[in-house]
Structures are given as C-alpha cells and as structure tokens.
Short mmCIF file of C-alpha atoms and ligand atoms in Angstrom, two decimals:
data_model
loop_
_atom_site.label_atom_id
_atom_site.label_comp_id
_atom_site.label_asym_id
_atom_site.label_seq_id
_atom_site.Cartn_x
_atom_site.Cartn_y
_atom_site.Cartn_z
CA UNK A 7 0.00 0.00 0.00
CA UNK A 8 1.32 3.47 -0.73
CA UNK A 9 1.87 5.61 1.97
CA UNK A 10 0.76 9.37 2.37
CA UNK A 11 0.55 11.53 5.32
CA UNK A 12 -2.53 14.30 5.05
CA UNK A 13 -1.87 17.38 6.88
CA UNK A 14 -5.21 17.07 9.25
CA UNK A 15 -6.25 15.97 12.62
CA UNK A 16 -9.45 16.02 12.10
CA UNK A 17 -10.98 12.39 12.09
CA UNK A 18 -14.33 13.54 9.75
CA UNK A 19 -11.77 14.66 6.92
CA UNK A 20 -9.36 11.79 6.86
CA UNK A 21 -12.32 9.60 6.78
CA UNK A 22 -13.53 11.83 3.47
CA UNK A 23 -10.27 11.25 2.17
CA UNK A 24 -9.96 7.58 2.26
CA UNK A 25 -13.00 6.96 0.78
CA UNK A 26 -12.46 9.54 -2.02
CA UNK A 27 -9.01 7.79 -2.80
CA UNK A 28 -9.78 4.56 -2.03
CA UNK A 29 -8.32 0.63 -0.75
CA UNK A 30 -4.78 1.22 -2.53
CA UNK A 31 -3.67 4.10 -0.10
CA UNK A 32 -2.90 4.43 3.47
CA UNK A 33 -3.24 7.56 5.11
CA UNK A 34 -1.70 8.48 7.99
CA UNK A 35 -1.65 11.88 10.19
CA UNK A 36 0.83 14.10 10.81
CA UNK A 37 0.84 12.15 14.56
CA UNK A 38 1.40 9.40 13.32
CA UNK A 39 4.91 10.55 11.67
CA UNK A 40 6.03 12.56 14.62
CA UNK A 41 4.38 15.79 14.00
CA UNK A 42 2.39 16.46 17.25
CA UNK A 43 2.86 20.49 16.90
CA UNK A 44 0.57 22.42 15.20
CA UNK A 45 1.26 23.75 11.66
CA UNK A 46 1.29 26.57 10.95
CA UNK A 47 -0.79 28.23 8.30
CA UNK A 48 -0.05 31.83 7.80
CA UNK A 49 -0.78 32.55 4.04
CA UNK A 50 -2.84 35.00 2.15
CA UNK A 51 -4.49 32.24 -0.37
CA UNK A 52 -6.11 28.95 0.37
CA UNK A 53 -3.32 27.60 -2.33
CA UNK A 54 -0.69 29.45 0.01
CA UNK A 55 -2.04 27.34 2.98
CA UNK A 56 -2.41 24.15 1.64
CA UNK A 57 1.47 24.52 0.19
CA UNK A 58 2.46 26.02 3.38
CA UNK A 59 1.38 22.80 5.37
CA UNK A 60 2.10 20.53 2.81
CA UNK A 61 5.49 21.97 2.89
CA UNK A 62 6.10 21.39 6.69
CA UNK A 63 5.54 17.68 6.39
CA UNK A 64 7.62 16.81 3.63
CA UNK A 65 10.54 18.77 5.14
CA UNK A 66 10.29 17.11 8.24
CA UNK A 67 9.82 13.80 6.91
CA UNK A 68 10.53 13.34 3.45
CA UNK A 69 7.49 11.41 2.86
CA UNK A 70 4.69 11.89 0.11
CA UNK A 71 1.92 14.16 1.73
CA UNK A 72 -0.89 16.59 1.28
CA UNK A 73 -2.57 19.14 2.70
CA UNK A 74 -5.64 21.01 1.87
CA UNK A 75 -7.09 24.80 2.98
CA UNK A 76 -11.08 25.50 2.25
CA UNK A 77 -12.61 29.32 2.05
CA UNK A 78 -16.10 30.24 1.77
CA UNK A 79 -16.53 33.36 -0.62
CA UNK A 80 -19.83 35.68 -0.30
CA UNK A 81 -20.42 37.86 -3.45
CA UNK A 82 -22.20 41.05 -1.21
CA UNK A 83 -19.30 40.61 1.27
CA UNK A 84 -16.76 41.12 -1.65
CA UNK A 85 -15.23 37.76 -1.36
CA UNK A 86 -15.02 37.46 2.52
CA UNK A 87 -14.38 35.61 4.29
CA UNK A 88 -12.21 33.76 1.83
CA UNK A 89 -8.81 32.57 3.71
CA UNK A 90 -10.68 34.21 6.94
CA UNK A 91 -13.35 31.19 7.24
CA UNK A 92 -12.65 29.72 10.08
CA UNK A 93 -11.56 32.42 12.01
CA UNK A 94 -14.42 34.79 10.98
CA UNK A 95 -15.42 35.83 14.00
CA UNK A 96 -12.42 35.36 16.05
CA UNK A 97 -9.80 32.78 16.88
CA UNK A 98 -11.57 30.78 18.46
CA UNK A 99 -12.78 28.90 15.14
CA UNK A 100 -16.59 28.74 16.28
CA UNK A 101 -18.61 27.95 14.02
CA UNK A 102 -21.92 29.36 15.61
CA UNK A 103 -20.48 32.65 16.00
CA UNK A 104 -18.89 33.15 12.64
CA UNK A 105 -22.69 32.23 11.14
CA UNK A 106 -24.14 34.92 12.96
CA UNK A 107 -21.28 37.44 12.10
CA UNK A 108 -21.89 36.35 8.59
CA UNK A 109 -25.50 36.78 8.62
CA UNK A 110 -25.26 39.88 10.30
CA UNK A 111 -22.86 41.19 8.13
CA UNK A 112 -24.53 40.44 4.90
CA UNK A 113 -28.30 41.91 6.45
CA UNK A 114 -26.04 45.08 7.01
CA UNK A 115 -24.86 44.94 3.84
CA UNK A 116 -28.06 44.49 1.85
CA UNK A 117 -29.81 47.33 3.72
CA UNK A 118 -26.62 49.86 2.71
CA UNK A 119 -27.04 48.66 -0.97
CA UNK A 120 -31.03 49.47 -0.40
CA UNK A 121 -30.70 52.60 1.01
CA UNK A 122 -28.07 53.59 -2.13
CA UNK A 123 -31.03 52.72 -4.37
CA UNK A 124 -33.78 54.71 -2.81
CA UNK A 125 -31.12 57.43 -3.04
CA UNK A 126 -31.81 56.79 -6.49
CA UNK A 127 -27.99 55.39 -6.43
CA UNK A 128 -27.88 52.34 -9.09
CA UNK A 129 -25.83 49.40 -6.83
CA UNK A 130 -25.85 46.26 -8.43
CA UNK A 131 -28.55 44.12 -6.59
CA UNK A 132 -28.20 42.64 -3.69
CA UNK A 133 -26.95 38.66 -4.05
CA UNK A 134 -26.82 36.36 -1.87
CA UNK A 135 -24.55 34.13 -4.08
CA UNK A 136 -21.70 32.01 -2.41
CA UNK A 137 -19.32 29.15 -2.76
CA UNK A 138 -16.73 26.99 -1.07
CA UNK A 139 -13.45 26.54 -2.77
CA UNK A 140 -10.92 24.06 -1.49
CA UNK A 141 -6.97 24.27 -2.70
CA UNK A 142 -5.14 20.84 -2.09
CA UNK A 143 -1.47 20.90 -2.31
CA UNK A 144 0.21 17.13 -2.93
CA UNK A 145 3.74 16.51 -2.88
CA UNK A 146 4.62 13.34 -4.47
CA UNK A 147 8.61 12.62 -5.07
CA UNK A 148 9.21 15.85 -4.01
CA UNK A 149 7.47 17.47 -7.23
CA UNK A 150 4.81 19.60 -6.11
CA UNK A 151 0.91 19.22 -7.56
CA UNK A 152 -2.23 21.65 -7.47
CA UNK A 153 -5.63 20.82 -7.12
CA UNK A 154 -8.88 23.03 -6.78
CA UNK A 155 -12.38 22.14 -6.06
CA UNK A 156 -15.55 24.66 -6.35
CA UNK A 157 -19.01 23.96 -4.79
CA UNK A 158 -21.19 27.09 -5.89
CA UNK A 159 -24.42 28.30 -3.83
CA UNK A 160 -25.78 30.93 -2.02
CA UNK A 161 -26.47 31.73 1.70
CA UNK A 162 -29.82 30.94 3.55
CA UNK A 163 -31.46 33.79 5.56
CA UNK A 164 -31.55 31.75 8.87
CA UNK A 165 -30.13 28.50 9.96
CA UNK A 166 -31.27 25.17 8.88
CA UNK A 167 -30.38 21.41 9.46
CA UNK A 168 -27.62 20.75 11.97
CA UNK A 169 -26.22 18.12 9.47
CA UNK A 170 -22.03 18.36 8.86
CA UNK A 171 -20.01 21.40 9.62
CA UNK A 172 -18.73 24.75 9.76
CA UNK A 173 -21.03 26.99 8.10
CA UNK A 174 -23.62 23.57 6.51
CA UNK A 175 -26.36 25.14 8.07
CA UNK A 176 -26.45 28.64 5.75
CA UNK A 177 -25.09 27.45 3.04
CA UNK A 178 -27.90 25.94 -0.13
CA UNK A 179 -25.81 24.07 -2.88
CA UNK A 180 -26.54 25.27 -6.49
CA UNK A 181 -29.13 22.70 -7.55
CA UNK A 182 -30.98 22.28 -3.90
CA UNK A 183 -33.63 23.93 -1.95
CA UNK A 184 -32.24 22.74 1.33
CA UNK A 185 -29.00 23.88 2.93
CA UNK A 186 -25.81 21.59 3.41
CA UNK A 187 -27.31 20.90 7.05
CA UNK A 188 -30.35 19.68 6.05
CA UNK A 189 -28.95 17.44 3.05
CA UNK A 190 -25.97 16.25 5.32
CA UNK A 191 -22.51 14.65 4.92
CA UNK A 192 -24.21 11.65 2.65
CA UNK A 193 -25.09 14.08 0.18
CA UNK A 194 -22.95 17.21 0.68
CA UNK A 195 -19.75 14.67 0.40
CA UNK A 196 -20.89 13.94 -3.25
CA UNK A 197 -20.65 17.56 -4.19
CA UNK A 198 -18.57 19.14 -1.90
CA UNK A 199 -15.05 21.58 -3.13
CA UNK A 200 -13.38 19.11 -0.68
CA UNK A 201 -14.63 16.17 -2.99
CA UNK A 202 -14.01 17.66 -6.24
CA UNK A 203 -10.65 18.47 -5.14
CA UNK A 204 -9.58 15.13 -3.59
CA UNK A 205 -11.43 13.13 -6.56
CA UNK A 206 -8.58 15.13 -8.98
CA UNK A 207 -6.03 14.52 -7.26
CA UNK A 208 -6.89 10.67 -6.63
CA UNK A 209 -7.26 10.57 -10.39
CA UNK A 210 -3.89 11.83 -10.87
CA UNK A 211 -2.35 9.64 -8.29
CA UNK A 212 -3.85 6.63 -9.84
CA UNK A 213 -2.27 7.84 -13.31
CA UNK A 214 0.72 8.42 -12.00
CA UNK A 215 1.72 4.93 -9.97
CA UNK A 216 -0.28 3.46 -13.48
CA UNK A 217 2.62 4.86 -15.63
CA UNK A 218 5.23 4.86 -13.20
CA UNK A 219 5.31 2.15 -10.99
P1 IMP B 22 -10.63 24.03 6.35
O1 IMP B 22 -9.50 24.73 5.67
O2 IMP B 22 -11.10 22.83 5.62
O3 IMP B 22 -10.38 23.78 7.81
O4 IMP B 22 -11.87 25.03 6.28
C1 IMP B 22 -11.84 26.33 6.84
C2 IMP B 22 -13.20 26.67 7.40
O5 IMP B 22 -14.15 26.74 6.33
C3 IMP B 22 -13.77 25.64 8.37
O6 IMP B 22 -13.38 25.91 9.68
C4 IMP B 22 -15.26 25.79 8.19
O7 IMP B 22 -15.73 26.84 9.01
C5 IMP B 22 -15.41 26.22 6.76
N1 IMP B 22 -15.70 25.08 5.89
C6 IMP B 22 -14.84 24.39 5.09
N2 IMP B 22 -15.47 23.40 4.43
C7 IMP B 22 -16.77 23.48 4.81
C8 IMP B 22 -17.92 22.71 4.48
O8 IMP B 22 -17.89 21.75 3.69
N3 IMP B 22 -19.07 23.09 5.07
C9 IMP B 22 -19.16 24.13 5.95
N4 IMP B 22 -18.12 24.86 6.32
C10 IMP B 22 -16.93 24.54 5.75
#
C-alpha cells in the first residue's frame, strides 16, 4: 500500500479522504509521523495554505503528503471571508459565531445597498450568491501538484439542518432547496469543493503509480 501523510487531525476529513481515494492508499496523520505540533498556516491564499502545510511535512519527513485549505466566498461581502473562514469571528474557530457574524454582516450589507437605491444610487442588486473553494497541495517525489475544487451556492437567511459542519447550516448548494445541514454529509460529500478536489487529485495519483510504478 502506498503511503501518504494528510496534513489534518481532524478524524471527519481523513475519513472523506480515504474513501475519495480509495483501498490502494494508506493515510496516515501528521501524529502518526512525529508531528504532534501544530502547523502553521499563515498565508494570504487557500493555495498558500495548503502549500504552506504541505510543505512542513515533507521537510520534516521526506514522505509523500498533502494538505488542503477550504474558504467560503460571499459575493455582497466582496469575497469574505475567503482565507478568513474559520476564524471569521475570532480565533476561536466557532462555528456558531462566525454564522451569525456572517448573517449579520450580509443583512447590514443588503440594507446599505437598499438605502443607495432609494437614493436613487444604481448598486448592483443585492446577491446572496456564495461558494466553497478548497486548494489541495500534494507533494509526491518531491514534485509539487495543485488541485482546486468549487461547490457554488448561495447563503440561507436563517439557519437550517444541523447536518455536517462549519457553516452547513447557511449554506444551499446550487441545484438544492435545502441547505448543506439539512442534506448532510451523505449528500454534501458527493458535491462538496473538498470532494471535487480530492477526486482530482486521486485521479492523478492513480495515473501516475499506473505509468510509473
Ligand atoms: P478548512 O481549511 O477545511 O479547515 O476550512 C476552513 C473553514 O471553512 C472551516 O473551519 C469551516 O468553518 C469552513 N468550511 C470548510 N469546508 C466546509 C464545508 O464543507 N461546510 C461548511 N463549512 C466549511
């Protein structure tokens, strides 16, 4: 079995992974290969991330890896919070309050863009449009691979579902009524940036060991 270390400790996405790449690969954690610190993940791009972390691992250990960075992009909030996701609403990475910062920040929005208009200002109108990208950074003999997944939507007005993660409960996939909490993991896994970007780069893996053993 080939070996690759994914730069996570969270048990939900390694499980993703394996699936998504399947019986011929083991993946193991940074733990598992010594790293027990946290990395660190100080970039201005989700592609800066994920090759910051990805990075880390292979210099410490020499060893195939990959590491991935996800962003959530609001079209009324100019593209926030993009790299800012999961700190949205402080360090503290909770998800609750970064939803309600969200919301709150987009209501605020909507009413400025209103006001403009009854000004008789023209501002384009509001959207609630939104979408998930994930950049996965793979290292693989110490040549360095790209991979990008997009899961287009928009944002709910209120909470609904308390399937999966993060921000599932706000955010409606572009082809659904129902928000990512209400269609949970099942579904949302099938469609997700995550997915799209892991299924590419499982694809190329597969090529690659197919051509060069
Ligand atoms: P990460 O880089 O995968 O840890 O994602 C950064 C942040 O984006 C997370 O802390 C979540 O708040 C949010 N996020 C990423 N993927 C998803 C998703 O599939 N659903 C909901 N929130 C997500």
């Amino acid at each position: 079995m080939r070996k690759l270390v994914f730069a996570t400790g969270n048990p939900g996405k390694l499980r993703e992974a394996a699936e998504i790449l399947g019986g011929e690969f083991a993946l193991v954690t940074p733990a598992q290969v010594g790293i027990t610190e946290e990395i660190p993940e100080t970039g201005h791009t989700l592609r800066a991330n994920s090759l910051q972390k990805a990075n880390y691992i292979y210099e410490k250990t020499g060893l195939d890896c990959f590491a991935d960075d996800s962003g959530l992009e609001v079209d009324i909030l100019g593209g926030a919070p993009g790299v800012e996701t999961a700190r949205y609403a402080g360090p503290s990475h909770d998800s609750e309050a970064n939803m309600t910062k969200l919301l709150t920040e987009m209501a605020r929005r909507e009413k400025e863009a209103a006001m403009a208009r009854t000004n008789g200002q023209s501002t384009p109108k509001a959207t609630r449009g939104a979408r998930f990208r994930t950049s996965v950074t793979l290292i693989l003999g110490g040549e360095r691979h790209f991979f990008d997944g997009v899961m287009e939507g928009s944002i709910a007005k209120e909470r609904r579902g308390n399937g999966g993660f993060g921000y599932d409960p706000i955010f409606i996939p572009a082809g659904y009524t129902q928000t990512n909490g209400e269609l949970g993991e099942e579904v949302k896994n099938t469609i997700s940036h995550r997915y799209k970007a892991l299924s590419a780069m499982a694809a190329f893996l597969k090529e690659s060991y197919a051509t060069k053993p």
